[in-house]
mmCIF file of C-alpha atoms in Angstrom:
data_model
loop_
_atom_site.group_PDB
_atom_site.id
_atom_site.type_symbol
_atom_site.label_atom_id
_atom_site.label_comp_id
_atom_site.label_asym_id
_atom_site.label_seq_id
_atom_site.Cartn_x
_atom_site.Cartn_y
_atom_site.Cartn_z
ATOM 1 C CA MET A 1 30.725 -18.953 23.466
ATOM 2 C CA GLN A 2 29.316 -16.828 20.643
ATOM 3 C CA ALA A 3 30.312 -17.282 17.047
ATOM 4 C CA GLN A 4 32.865 -14.818 15.704
ATOM 5 C CA ARG A 5 30.374 -13.342 13.276
ATOM 6 C CA VAL A 6 28.259 -12.151 16.108
ATOM 7 C CA LEU A 7 31.094 -9.931 17.285
ATOM 8 C CA ASN A 8 30.982 -8.200 13.833
ATOM 9 C CA LEU A 9 27.280 -7.218 13.977
ATOM 10 C CA ASN A 10 26.239 -3.612 14.402
ATOM 11 C CA PRO A 11 22.639 -3.838 15.505
ATOM 12 C CA TYR A 12 19.980 -1.348 14.510
ATOM 13 C CA LYS A 13 19.255 1.310 17.096
ATOM 14 C CA PRO A 14 15.593 2.355 17.116
ATOM 15 C CA GLY A 15 14.164 5.543 18.483
ATOM 16 C CA GLU A 16 13.706 5.792 22.281
ATOM 17 C CA GLN A 17 10.788 3.613 23.450
ATOM 18 C CA PRO A 18 9.934 5.037 26.906
ATOM 19 C CA THR A 19 7.973 3.159 29.541
ATOM 20 C CA ASP A 20 6.861 6.552 30.771
ATOM 21 C CA ARG A 21 3.602 7.220 28.894
ATOM 22 C CA THR A 22 3.429 10.841 29.855
ATOM 23 C CA TYR A 23 5.756 11.657 26.884
ATOM 24 C CA ILE A 24 4.373 12.829 23.552
ATOM 25 C CA LYS A 25 6.097 10.376 21.269
ATOM 26 C CA LEU A 26 7.213 11.999 17.982
ATOM 27 C CA ASN A 27 10.463 10.033 17.466
ATOM 28 C CA ALA A 28 9.548 6.822 15.679
ATOM 29 C CA ASN A 29 7.515 7.903 12.667
ATOM 30 C CA GLU A 30 4.490 6.064 14.026
ATOM 31 C CA ASN A 31 1.066 6.977 12.844
ATOM 32 C CA PRO A 32 -0.780 9.144 15.460
ATOM 33 C CA TYR A 33 -4.216 7.689 14.474
ATOM 34 C CA PRO A 34 -5.390 4.239 15.317
ATOM 35 C CA PRO A 35 -6.628 1.640 12.823
ATOM 36 C CA PRO A 36 -10.354 2.052 12.002
ATOM 37 C CA PRO A 37 -12.948 0.204 14.072
ATOM 38 C CA ALA A 38 -13.330 -2.414 11.297
ATOM 39 C CA VAL A 39 -9.816 -3.718 11.926
ATOM 40 C CA VAL A 40 -10.448 -4.082 15.712
ATOM 41 C CA GLU A 41 -13.769 -5.736 15.069
ATOM 42 C CA ALA A 42 -12.186 -8.210 12.594
ATOM 43 C CA LEU A 43 -9.663 -9.224 15.304
ATOM 44 C CA VAL A 44 -12.364 -9.530 17.941
ATOM 45 C CA ASN A 45 -14.644 -11.465 15.671
ATOM 46 C CA LYS A 46 -11.862 -13.821 14.659
ATOM 47 C CA LEU A 47 -11.034 -14.739 18.212
ATOM 48 C CA SER A 48 -14.641 -14.852 19.387
ATOM 49 C CA ALA A 49 -15.746 -17.124 16.513
ATOM 50 C CA SER A 50 -12.847 -19.523 16.794
ATOM 51 C CA PRO A 51 -10.390 -19.271 19.650
ATOM 52 C CA LEU A 52 -8.829 -22.442 18.391
ATOM 53 C CA THR A 53 -7.483 -20.503 15.486
ATOM 54 C CA LEU A 54 -4.518 -19.461 17.717
ATOM 55 C CA ALA A 55 -3.644 -23.183 18.075
ATOM 56 C CA ARG A 56 -3.552 -23.692 14.289
ATOM 57 C CA TYR A 57 -0.800 -22.652 11.867
ATOM 58 C CA PRO A 58 -1.639 -19.695 9.606
ATOM 59 C CA ASP A 59 -1.738 -19.838 5.829
ATOM 60 C CA PRO A 60 1.960 -20.036 4.857
ATOM 61 C CA ASP A 61 1.267 -18.305 1.548
ATOM 62 C CA ALA A 62 -0.905 -15.551 3.044
ATOM 63 C CA SER A 63 -3.130 -15.981 0.028
ATOM 64 C CA ALA A 64 -6.149 -13.932 1.235
ATOM 65 C CA LEU A 65 -3.900 -11.078 2.498
ATOM 66 C CA ARG A 66 -1.981 -10.978 -0.781
ATOM 67 C CA ASN A 67 -5.321 -10.753 -2.637
ATOM 68 C CA ALA A 68 -6.346 -7.945 -0.337
ATOM 69 C CA ILE A 69 -3.102 -5.990 -0.795
ATOM 70 C CA ALA A 70 -3.330 -6.334 -4.580
ATOM 71 C CA ALA A 71 -6.860 -5.013 -4.584
ATOM 72 C CA PHE A 72 -5.900 -2.184 -2.109
ATOM 73 C CA LEU A 73 -3.012 -1.008 -4.442
ATOM 74 C CA ASN A 74 -5.295 -1.148 -7.536
ATOM 75 C CA GLU A 75 -7.927 0.858 -5.685
ATOM 76 C CA THR A 76 -5.675 3.528 -4.271
ATOM 77 C CA GLY A 77 -2.851 3.741 -6.782
ATOM 78 C CA GLY A 78 -0.362 3.194 -3.957
ATOM 79 C CA VAL A 79 -0.319 6.795 -2.582
ATOM 80 C CA LEU A 80 -3.118 7.272 0.009
ATOM 81 C CA CYS A 81 -2.778 11.005 0.635
ATOM 82 C CA ARG A 82 -3.984 11.778 -2.933
ATOM 83 C CA ALA A 83 -6.755 9.073 -3.137
ATOM 84 C CA THR A 84 -10.337 10.201 -2.610
ATOM 85 C CA ALA A 85 -13.519 8.435 -1.649
ATOM 86 C CA ALA A 86 -15.466 7.474 -4.695
ATOM 87 C CA CYS A 87 -18.718 8.459 -2.906
ATOM 88 C CA GLY A 88 -17.451 12.021 -2.568
ATOM 89 C CA ALA A 89 -17.952 11.946 1.203
ATOM 90 C CA ASP A 90 -16.229 14.493 3.334
ATOM 91 C CA SER A 91 -13.512 13.696 5.864
ATOM 92 C CA ALA A 92 -13.708 10.286 7.555
ATOM 93 C CA CYS A 93 -12.301 11.819 10.661
ATOM 94 C CA GLU A 94 -12.278 15.549 11.016
ATOM 95 C CA ALA A 95 -9.003 16.981 12.060
ATOM 96 C CA ASP A 96 -10.163 18.292 15.401
ATOM 97 C CA CYS A 97 -12.696 15.689 16.325
ATOM 98 C CA ALA A 98 -11.936 13.558 19.348
ATOM 99 C CA CYS A 99 -8.331 14.836 19.344
ATOM 100 C CA GLU A 100 -9.643 17.971 21.017
ATOM 101 C CA LEU A 101 -11.275 15.885 23.713
ATOM 102 C CA ASN A 102 -8.194 13.963 24.597
ATOM 103 C CA SER A 103 -5.023 15.018 26.232
ATOM 104 C CA ALA A 104 -2.336 16.117 23.889
ATOM 105 C CA ARG A 105 -0.402 13.128 25.152
ATOM 106 C CA GLU A 106 -2.849 10.649 23.757
ATOM 107 C CA SER A 107 -3.483 9.391 20.247
ATOM 108 C CA CYS A 108 -6.501 10.698 18.408
ATOM 109 C CA SER A 109 -9.567 8.480 18.578
ATOM 110 C CA ALA A 110 -10.990 7.308 15.288
ATOM 111 C CA CYS A 111 -14.212 8.855 14.092
ATOM 112 C CA GLU A 112 -16.144 6.291 12.285
ATOM 113 C CA ALA A 113 -17.934 7.106 9.019
ATOM 114 C CA ASP A 114 -19.863 4.520 6.992
ATOM 115 C CA TYR A 115 -18.086 5.174 3.757
ATOM 116 C CA ALA A 116 -14.629 4.517 5.517
ATOM 117 C CA ARG A 117 -15.630 0.865 5.714
ATOM 118 C CA ALA A 118 -16.866 0.035 2.252
ATOM 119 C CA ALA A 119 -16.718 2.892 -0.316
ATOM 120 C CA PRO A 120 -13.859 2.572 -2.697
ATOM 121 C CA CYS A 121 -11.120 5.122 -3.253
ATOM 122 C CA VAL A 122 -10.123 6.722 -6.451
ATOM 123 C CA PRO A 123 -6.432 7.367 -7.144
ATOM 124 C CA SER A 124 -5.302 10.666 -8.555
ATOM 125 C CA ALA A 125 -4.563 10.647 -12.302
ATOM 126 C CA ARG A 126 -0.760 10.646 -11.640
ATOM 127 C CA ASP A 127 -1.012 7.730 -9.177
ATOM 128 C CA ALA A 128 -3.258 5.321 -11.212
ATOM 129 C CA ILE A 129 -1.460 2.049 -11.924
ATOM 130 C CA PRO A 130 -1.615 1.298 -15.688
ATOM 131 C CA PHE A 131 -1.965 -2.417 -15.193
ATOM 132 C CA THR A 132 -3.608 -4.711 -12.640
ATOM 133 C CA VAL A 133 -1.475 -5.726 -9.642
ATOM 134 C CA THR A 134 -2.058 -9.350 -9.070
ATOM 135 C CA PRO A 135 -1.498 -11.498 -5.907
ATOM 136 C CA ASP A 136 1.521 -13.300 -7.480
ATOM 137 C CA MET A 137 3.305 -9.916 -7.526
ATOM 138 C CA ILE A 138 2.942 -9.703 -3.697
ATOM 139 C CA PHE A 139 5.069 -11.190 -0.936
ATOM 140 C CA THR A 140 4.215 -10.592 2.707
ATOM 141 C CA GLY A 141 6.272 -10.839 5.857
ATOM 142 C CA ASN A 142 6.499 -10.001 9.548
ATOM 143 C CA GLY A 143 7.183 -6.279 9.090
ATOM 144 C CA SER A 144 9.083 -4.657 6.223
ATOM 145 C CA ASP A 145 12.318 -5.221 8.217
ATOM 146 C CA GLU A 146 11.960 -9.021 7.877
ATOM 147 C CA VAL A 147 10.948 -8.558 4.214
ATOM 148 C CA LEU A 148 14.086 -6.536 3.623
ATOM 149 C CA SER A 149 16.121 -9.347 5.270
ATOM 150 C CA PHE A 150 14.748 -11.821 2.747
ATOM 151 C CA VAL A 151 15.405 -9.344 -0.095
ATOM 152 C CA PHE A 152 18.994 -8.895 0.964
ATOM 153 C CA TYR A 153 19.545 -12.692 1.140
ATOM 154 C CA SER A 154 17.783 -13.293 -2.193
ATOM 155 C CA PHE A 155 19.497 -10.808 -4.453
ATOM 156 C CA PHE A 156 22.739 -9.422 -2.962
ATOM 157 C CA ASP A 157 25.944 -11.432 -2.648
ATOM 158 C CA SER A 158 29.292 -11.061 -0.915
ATOM 159 C CA ASP A 159 31.246 -10.939 -4.150
ATOM 160 C CA ARG A 160 30.160 -7.399 -5.081
ATOM 161 C CA PRO A 161 29.050 -4.337 -3.089
ATOM 162 C CA LEU A 162 25.598 -2.895 -2.734
ATOM 163 C CA ILE A 163 25.180 0.725 -3.404
ATOM 164 C CA GLN A 164 23.135 2.981 -1.109
ATOM 165 C CA PRO A 165 22.946 6.638 -0.067
ATOM 166 C CA GLU A 166 25.148 7.599 2.828
ATOM 167 C CA HIS A 167 22.140 8.783 4.830
ATOM 168 C CA THR A 168 19.094 6.504 4.440
ATOM 169 C CA TYR A 169 17.288 3.835 6.401
ATOM 170 C CA SER A 170 19.902 2.596 8.898
ATOM 171 C CA PHE A 171 18.773 -1.025 8.777
ATOM 172 C CA TYR A 172 20.394 -1.418 5.322
ATOM 173 C CA PRO A 173 23.949 -1.503 6.701
ATOM 174 C CA VAL A 174 22.775 -3.818 9.457
ATOM 175 C CA TYR A 175 21.580 -6.484 6.986
ATOM 176 C CA ALA A 176 24.623 -5.941 4.755
ATOM 177 C CA GLY A 177 26.761 -6.746 7.718
ATOM 178 C CA TYR A 178 24.569 -9.667 8.758
ATOM 179 C CA TYR A 179 24.893 -11.334 5.413
ATOM 180 C CA GLY A 180 28.421 -10.260 4.608
ATOM 181 C CA ILE A 181 27.503 -7.993 1.757
ATOM 182 C CA PRO A 182 29.971 -5.232 1.005
ATOM 183 C CA LEU A 183 28.403 -1.824 1.123
ATOM 184 C CA VAL A 184 29.295 1.402 -0.747
ATOM 185 C CA LYS A 185 27.743 4.539 0.834
ATOM 186 C CA VAL A 186 27.410 7.447 -1.591
ATOM 187 C CA PRO A 187 27.286 10.963 -0.028
ATOM 188 C CA LEU A 188 24.128 12.924 -0.597
ATOM 189 C CA ALA A 189 24.038 15.968 -2.941
ATOM 190 C CA PRO A 190 24.620 19.453 -1.369
ATOM 191 C CA ASP A 191 20.809 19.878 -1.159
ATOM 192 C CA TYR A 192 20.522 16.589 0.698
ATOM 193 C CA SER A 193 18.847 14.743 -2.270
ATOM 194 C CA LEU A 194 20.234 11.502 -3.642
ATOM 195 C CA ASP A 195 23.385 12.064 -5.717
ATOM 196 C CA THR A 196 22.111 9.841 -8.522
ATOM 197 C CA ASP A 197 25.097 10.390 -10.776
ATOM 198 C CA ALA A 198 27.525 9.357 -8.121
ATOM 199 C CA MET A 199 25.357 6.333 -7.158
ATOM 200 C CA LEU A 200 25.192 5.262 -10.812
ATOM 201 C CA ALA A 201 28.907 5.670 -11.255
ATOM 202 C CA ALA A 202 29.490 3.336 -8.224
ATOM 203 C CA ALA A 203 26.985 0.860 -9.525
ATOM 204 C CA ALA A 204 28.644 0.836 -12.985
ATOM 205 C CA GLU A 205 32.116 0.430 -11.515
ATOM 206 C CA HIS A 206 31.034 -2.634 -9.507
ATOM 207 C CA ASP A 207 28.215 -3.942 -11.780
ATOM 208 C CA ALA A 208 26.158 -3.612 -8.533
ATOM 209 C CA SER A 209 22.631 -3.379 -7.228
ATOM 210 C CA LEU A 210 21.082 -0.167 -5.844
ATOM 211 C CA ILE A 211 18.939 0.185 -2.707
ATOM 212 C CA PHE A 212 17.235 3.475 -1.697
ATOM 213 C CA ALA A 213 14.258 4.748 0.127
ATOM 214 C CA ASN A 214 11.871 6.896 -1.917
ATOM 215 C CA PRO A 215 10.970 9.283 -0.213
ATOM 216 C CA ASN A 216 14.249 8.965 1.633
ATOM 217 C CA ALA A 217 14.691 8.641 5.355
ATOM 218 C CA PRO A 218 15.737 10.547 7.365
ATOM 219 C CA THR A 219 15.691 13.491 4.880
ATOM 220 C CA GLY A 220 12.090 13.152 3.692
ATOM 221 C CA ILE A 221 13.027 14.089 0.193
ATOM 222 C CA GLY A 222 11.513 12.069 -2.625
ATOM 223 C CA MET A 223 12.237 11.541 -6.418
ATOM 224 C CA SER A 224 9.497 11.633 -8.999
ATOM 225 C CA ARG A 225 8.634 8.462 -10.786
ATOM 226 C CA ASP A 226 10.192 9.883 -13.955
ATOM 227 C CA GLU A 227 13.404 10.608 -12.062
ATOM 228 C CA VAL A 228 13.448 6.929 -10.802
ATOM 229 C CA ARG A 229 12.773 5.691 -14.271
ATOM 230 C CA ALA A 230 15.736 7.546 -15.602
ATOM 231 C CA PHE A 231 17.816 6.344 -12.675
ATOM 232 C CA LEU A 232 16.935 2.687 -13.237
ATOM 233 C CA ASN A 233 17.339 2.919 -17.079
ATOM 234 C CA ALA A 234 21.023 3.974 -16.391
ATOM 235 C CA ALA A 235 21.645 1.291 -13.699
ATOM 236 C CA PRO A 236 23.104 -2.197 -14.398
ATOM 237 C CA LYS A 237 20.470 -4.247 -16.263
ATOM 238 C CA ASP A 238 21.471 -7.675 -14.820
ATOM 239 C CA ARG A 239 21.069 -6.657 -11.152
ATOM 240 C CA VAL A 240 18.044 -6.339 -8.927
ATOM 241 C CA HIS A 241 17.378 -2.816 -7.596
ATOM 242 C CA VAL A 242 15.230 -2.044 -4.615
ATOM 243 C CA VAL A 243 13.008 0.964 -3.910
ATOM 244 C CA ASP A 244 11.815 1.265 -0.310
ATOM 245 C CA GLU A 245 8.404 2.991 -0.279
ATOM 246 C CA ALA A 246 7.775 2.941 3.501
ATOM 247 C CA TYR A 247 6.709 6.643 3.429
ATOM 248 C CA VAL A 248 5.321 7.092 -0.080
ATOM 249 C CA ASP A 249 1.582 7.258 1.066
ATOM 250 C CA PHE A 250 2.217 10.736 2.509
ATOM 251 C CA GLY A 251 2.979 12.478 -0.734
ATOM 252 C CA GLY A 252 5.582 10.666 -2.908
ATOM 253 C CA GLU A 253 5.091 9.034 -6.277
ATOM 254 C CA SER A 254 4.935 5.214 -6.204
ATOM 255 C CA CYS A 255 7.182 3.251 -8.466
ATOM 256 C CA ILE A 256 4.723 0.400 -8.893
ATOM 257 C CA PRO A 257 3.802 1.550 -12.395
ATOM 258 C CA LEU A 258 7.498 0.987 -13.325
ATOM 259 C CA LEU A 259 7.151 -2.715 -12.771
ATOM 260 C CA ALA A 260 5.789 -2.848 -16.270
ATOM 261 C CA GLU A 261 9.194 -1.601 -17.567
ATOM 262 C CA PHE A 262 11.631 -3.077 -15.094
ATOM 263 C CA GLY A 263 11.570 -6.858 -14.381
ATOM 264 C CA ASN A 264 14.529 -6.325 -11.989
ATOM 265 C CA LEU A 265 12.763 -3.913 -9.658
ATOM 266 C CA VAL A 266 11.642 -4.761 -6.159
ATOM 267 C CA ILE A 267 9.436 -2.367 -4.242
ATOM 268 C CA VAL A 268 9.318 -2.739 -0.418
ATOM 269 C CA ARG A 269 6.317 -1.369 1.457
ATOM 270 C CA THR A 270 5.036 -1.437 4.997
ATOM 271 C CA PHE A 271 1.723 -1.342 6.972
ATOM 272 C CA SER A 272 3.564 0.303 9.908
ATOM 273 C CA LYS A 273 3.369 3.986 8.792
ATOM 274 C CA SER A 274 0.297 4.913 6.855
ATOM 275 C CA LEU A 275 -1.863 1.932 7.944
ATOM 276 C CA SER A 276 -1.150 2.391 11.687
ATOM 277 C CA PHE A 277 0.409 -1.105 12.121
ATOM 278 C CA ALA A 278 3.680 -0.446 13.779
ATOM 279 C CA GLY A 279 2.639 -2.656 16.715
ATOM 280 C CA MET A 280 1.176 -5.361 14.470
ATOM 281 C CA ARG A 281 4.192 -6.039 12.217
ATOM 282 C CA LEU A 282 3.220 -6.410 8.560
ATOM 283 C CA GLY A 283 5.223 -5.654 5.442
ATOM 284 C CA TYR A 284 5.297 -6.690 1.788
ATOM 285 C CA ILE A 285 7.069 -6.411 -1.487
ATOM 286 C CA VAL A 286 5.668 -5.773 -4.982
ATOM 287 C CA ALA A 287 7.629 -7.219 -7.901
ATOM 288 C CA ASN A 288 7.756 -9.369 -10.956
ATOM 289 C CA PRO A 289 6.252 -12.837 -10.040
ATOM 290 C CA ASP A 290 9.595 -14.479 -10.855
ATOM 291 C CA LEU A 291 11.334 -12.360 -8.107
ATOM 292 C CA ILE A 292 8.479 -13.123 -5.754
ATOM 293 C CA ARG A 293 9.101 -16.860 -6.274
ATOM 294 C CA ILE A 294 12.777 -16.352 -5.383
ATOM 295 C CA VAL A 295 12.041 -14.512 -2.136
ATOM 296 C CA THR A 296 9.334 -17.057 -1.235
ATOM 297 C CA ARG A 297 11.937 -19.852 -1.599
ATOM 298 C CA VAL A 298 14.211 -17.892 0.895
ATOM 299 C CA LYS A 299 11.278 -17.500 3.231
ATOM 300 C CA ASP A 300 10.379 -21.204 3.166
ATOM 301 C CA SER A 301 14.005 -21.958 3.982
ATOM 302 C CA PHE A 302 13.947 -19.776 7.153
ATOM 303 C CA ASN A 303 10.380 -19.447 8.418
ATOM 304 C CA HIS A 304 7.482 -21.102 6.597
ATOM 305 C CA PHE A 305 4.878 -19.053 8.580
ATOM 306 C CA PRO A 306 6.105 -15.502 9.087
ATOM 307 C CA VAL A 307 2.708 -13.776 9.093
ATOM 308 C CA ASP A 308 0.554 -14.847 12.062
ATOM 309 C CA THR A 309 -3.180 -15.360 12.068
ATOM 310 C CA LEU A 310 -4.006 -12.087 13.715
ATOM 311 C CA ALA A 311 -1.826 -10.028 11.452
ATOM 312 C CA LEU A 312 -3.428 -11.724 8.421
ATOM 313 C CA THR A 313 -6.913 -10.930 9.837
ATOM 314 C CA ALA A 314 -6.103 -7.306 10.629
ATOM 315 C CA GLY A 315 -4.243 -6.732 7.323
ATOM 316 C CA ILE A 316 -7.125 -7.905 5.258
ATOM 317 C CA ALA A 317 -9.551 -5.603 7.199
ATOM 318 C CA ALA A 318 -7.103 -2.686 6.827
ATOM 319 C CA CYS A 319 -6.956 -3.160 3.079
ATOM 320 C CA ALA A 320 -10.781 -2.888 2.961
ATOM 321 C CA SER A 321 -10.648 0.515 4.803
ATOM 322 C CA ALA A 322 -8.809 2.594 2.157
ATOM 323 C CA ALA A 323 -10.949 5.676 2.531
ATOM 324 C CA TYR A 324 -10.309 5.936 6.265
ATOM 325 C CA TYR A 325 -6.516 5.619 5.784
ATOM 326 C CA ALA A 326 -6.511 8.022 2.885
ATOM 327 C CA ASP A 327 -8.193 10.627 5.103
ATOM 328 C CA CYS A 328 -5.647 10.072 7.808
ATOM 329 C CA ALA A 329 -2.765 10.349 5.409
ATOM 330 C CA ARG A 330 -4.056 13.601 4.033
ATOM 331 C CA LYS A 331 -4.422 15.063 7.555
ATOM 332 C CA ILE A 332 -0.858 14.081 8.360
ATOM 333 C CA ALA A 333 0.412 15.587 5.102
ATOM 334 C CA ASP A 334 -1.447 18.830 5.770
ATOM 335 C CA GLU A 335 -0.203 18.984 9.384
ATOM 336 C CA ARG A 336 3.384 18.342 8.125
ATOM 337 C CA ASP A 337 3.246 21.257 5.672
ATOM 338 C CA ALA A 338 1.782 23.661 8.234
ATOM 339 C CA PHE A 339 4.392 22.618 10.786
ATOM 340 C CA ALA A 340 7.259 23.019 8.270
ATOM 341 C CA SER A 341 6.009 26.558 7.565
ATOM 342 C CA PHE A 342 5.977 27.268 11.283
ATOM 343 C CA LEU A 343 9.569 26.054 11.706
ATOM 344 C CA ARG A 344 10.743 28.180 8.755
ATOM 345 C CA GLU A 345 9.008 31.186 10.124
ATOM 346 C CA ASN A 346 10.885 30.723 13.275
ATOM 347 C CA GLY A 347 14.357 30.511 11.862
ATOM 348 C CA TRP A 348 14.631 26.726 11.215
ATOM 349 C CA PHE A 349 16.097 25.178 8.077
ATOM 350 C CA VAL A 350 13.701 22.499 7.034
ATOM 351 C CA LEU A 351 14.171 19.937 4.177
ATOM 352 C CA PRO A 352 11.155 19.457 1.869
ATOM 353 C CA SER A 353 9.323 16.352 3.018
ATOM 354 C CA GLN A 354 6.967 13.905 1.359
ATOM 355 C CA THR A 355 6.751 11.693 4.476
ATOM 356 C CA ASN A 356 5.151 11.747 7.904
ATOM 357 C CA PHE A 357 8.088 13.576 9.408
ATOM 358 C CA VAL A 358 10.331 16.535 8.850
ATOM 359 C CA LEU A 359 14.096 16.868 9.223
ATOM 360 C CA ALA A 360 15.083 20.307 10.542
ATOM 361 C CA ARG A 361 17.753 22.252 12.304
ATOM 362 C CA LYS A 362 18.187 25.640 13.843
ATOM 363 C CA ASP A 363 21.717 26.991 13.432
ATOM 364 C CA SER A 364 21.608 28.944 16.593
ATOM 365 C CA VAL A 365 20.928 25.800 18.636
ATOM 366 C CA SER A 366 22.862 22.550 18.599
ATOM 367 C CA GLY A 367 20.871 19.480 17.648
ATOM 368 C CA LYS A 368 21.719 17.927 21.043
ATOM 369 C CA ARG A 369 20.547 20.927 22.933
ATOM 370 C CA ALA A 370 17.338 21.283 20.937
ATOM 371 C CA TYR A 371 16.553 17.588 21.578
ATOM 372 C CA GLU A 372 17.170 17.799 25.309
ATOM 373 C CA GLN A 373 15.127 20.904 25.838
ATOM 374 C CA ILE A 374 12.185 19.461 23.776
ATOM 375 C CA LYS A 375 12.443 16.314 25.871
ATOM 376 C CA ARG A 376 12.387 18.390 29.157
ATOM 377 C CA ASN A 377 9.002 19.612 27.883
ATOM 378 C CA GLY A 378 7.686 16.074 27.665
ATOM 379 C CA ILE A 379 8.111 15.520 23.928
ATOM 380 C CA LEU A 380 10.392 12.932 22.282
ATOM 381 C CA VAL A 381 11.875 13.592 18.867
ATOM 382 C CA ARG A 382 14.704 11.786 17.046
ATOM 383 C CA ARG A 383 18.342 12.975 16.902
ATOM 384 C CA PHE A 384 21.110 11.105 15.124
ATOM 385 C CA ASP A 385 24.805 11.118 16.003
ATOM 386 C CA THR A 386 25.814 10.403 12.378
ATOM 387 C CA PRO A 387 28.215 12.982 11.016
ATOM 388 C CA GLY A 388 26.409 15.094 8.436
ATOM 389 C CA VAL A 389 22.931 15.030 10.049
ATOM 390 C CA GLU A 390 23.921 15.461 13.780
ATOM 391 C CA SER A 391 22.607 18.958 13.886
ATOM 392 C CA PHE A 392 19.185 17.934 12.675
ATOM 393 C CA LEU A 393 16.097 16.708 14.481
ATOM 394 C CA ARG A 394 13.711 14.273 12.835
ATOM 395 C CA ILE A 395 10.261 15.144 14.007
ATOM 396 C CA THR A 396 7.317 12.792 13.480
ATOM 397 C CA ILE A 397 4.035 14.484 12.644
ATOM 398 C CA GLY A 398 1.444 13.830 15.278
ATOM 399 C CA THR A 399 -2.161 15.001 15.909
ATOM 400 C CA PRO A 400 -3.010 18.650 15.755
ATOM 401 C CA ALA A 401 -3.008 18.765 19.611
ATOM 402 C CA GLN A 402 0.367 17.115 19.819
ATOM 403 C CA MET A 403 1.866 19.503 17.268
ATOM 404 C CA ARG A 404 0.495 22.463 19.129
ATOM 405 C CA ALA A 405 2.217 21.300 22.223
ATOM 406 C CA LEU A 406 5.462 20.817 20.168
ATOM 407 C CA ARG A 407 5.154 24.357 18.730
ATOM 408 C CA THR A 408 5.045 25.749 22.339
ATOM 409 C CA ALA A 409 8.102 23.750 23.275
ATOM 410 C CA ILE A 410 10.015 24.877 20.211
ATOM 411 C CA GLY A 411 9.017 28.454 20.720
ATOM 412 C CA ASP A 412 11.095 28.542 23.904
ATOM 413 C CA LEU A 413 14.289 27.492 22.012
ATOM 414 C CA GLN A 414 16.871 30.305 21.627
#
């Protein structure tokens, strides 16, 4: 017999994961580009050199990976799409390279450039971090979802609610229910941005923590660092507040520089989106070392070895390939903006996006009918049944070839 608490759980529902590989999959915000060859080679070399490594426990502290992530953030500033290769090389993977040789239903093959392996990136002036991120500011886990679970357990209690936007990452309510944390959902502003005044009022009323994604999902809208600073300055000072930066690499402003001002700030990040690791599972937080120690204590009370040997190996190699990933992030951002313009020109309402997806609707077509017709054309996008966004489609940005196929399918909608 199951425990009573199991009956009260409301599990997360991911985007459709079809076994039919003929679909163009634009429904889960996955990166359409693979990791660079250096990541694959690191995995192959690790196993070839020492197969016994799979029979040994990994480093429970992920020390080498935390060093690599800290160096990666210092190098890039935390926003890949605006970082540039220090050597001034051109694109690491031209937009129409091998993508044109593949079917539109396949991912783009990586084009290897020497600088993508070793040349450092330079962050834009607005993204440069004004201090050195150190390994003791990093905590790693088995995907950002697991990291979020540790954060919820570490900093939020059942004696007061957690404040979140009404429409945001749908795993937040799942973890709130899992740990018995009351939740206050604050409606978005009329323009679908966060209603920060209403969120602050709720936080003040309950002396509560805030959690929000920036840029937000599923809207794609982001706040500037200055806006987040003002938001946090007005929030309760004795509570931990969480900013989820899963999508920041595609055009937002990272809040990592704010860690110098806010010792109660936790920033959650993931390898799944901009680093092409959705299938590998690797996430991390950046925070004050005191907060990192608290989360580490929670981790060690649940799973001492959350990051496996292969994920450690691949993650370190990925962090050494910043130029490659910066190029991919720029291509996705450029394709997003072009696709959003196409939708608007064809009568769609599109929210401004700083992510690798757009949220859009066409008033003459219901969200359900648009989703079904696009699926009949062999393309999967995401539709939510949640009141308030049920008329929208969330469309992941794919390769140029994939997006051309989607344009054709959308052009048939009336």
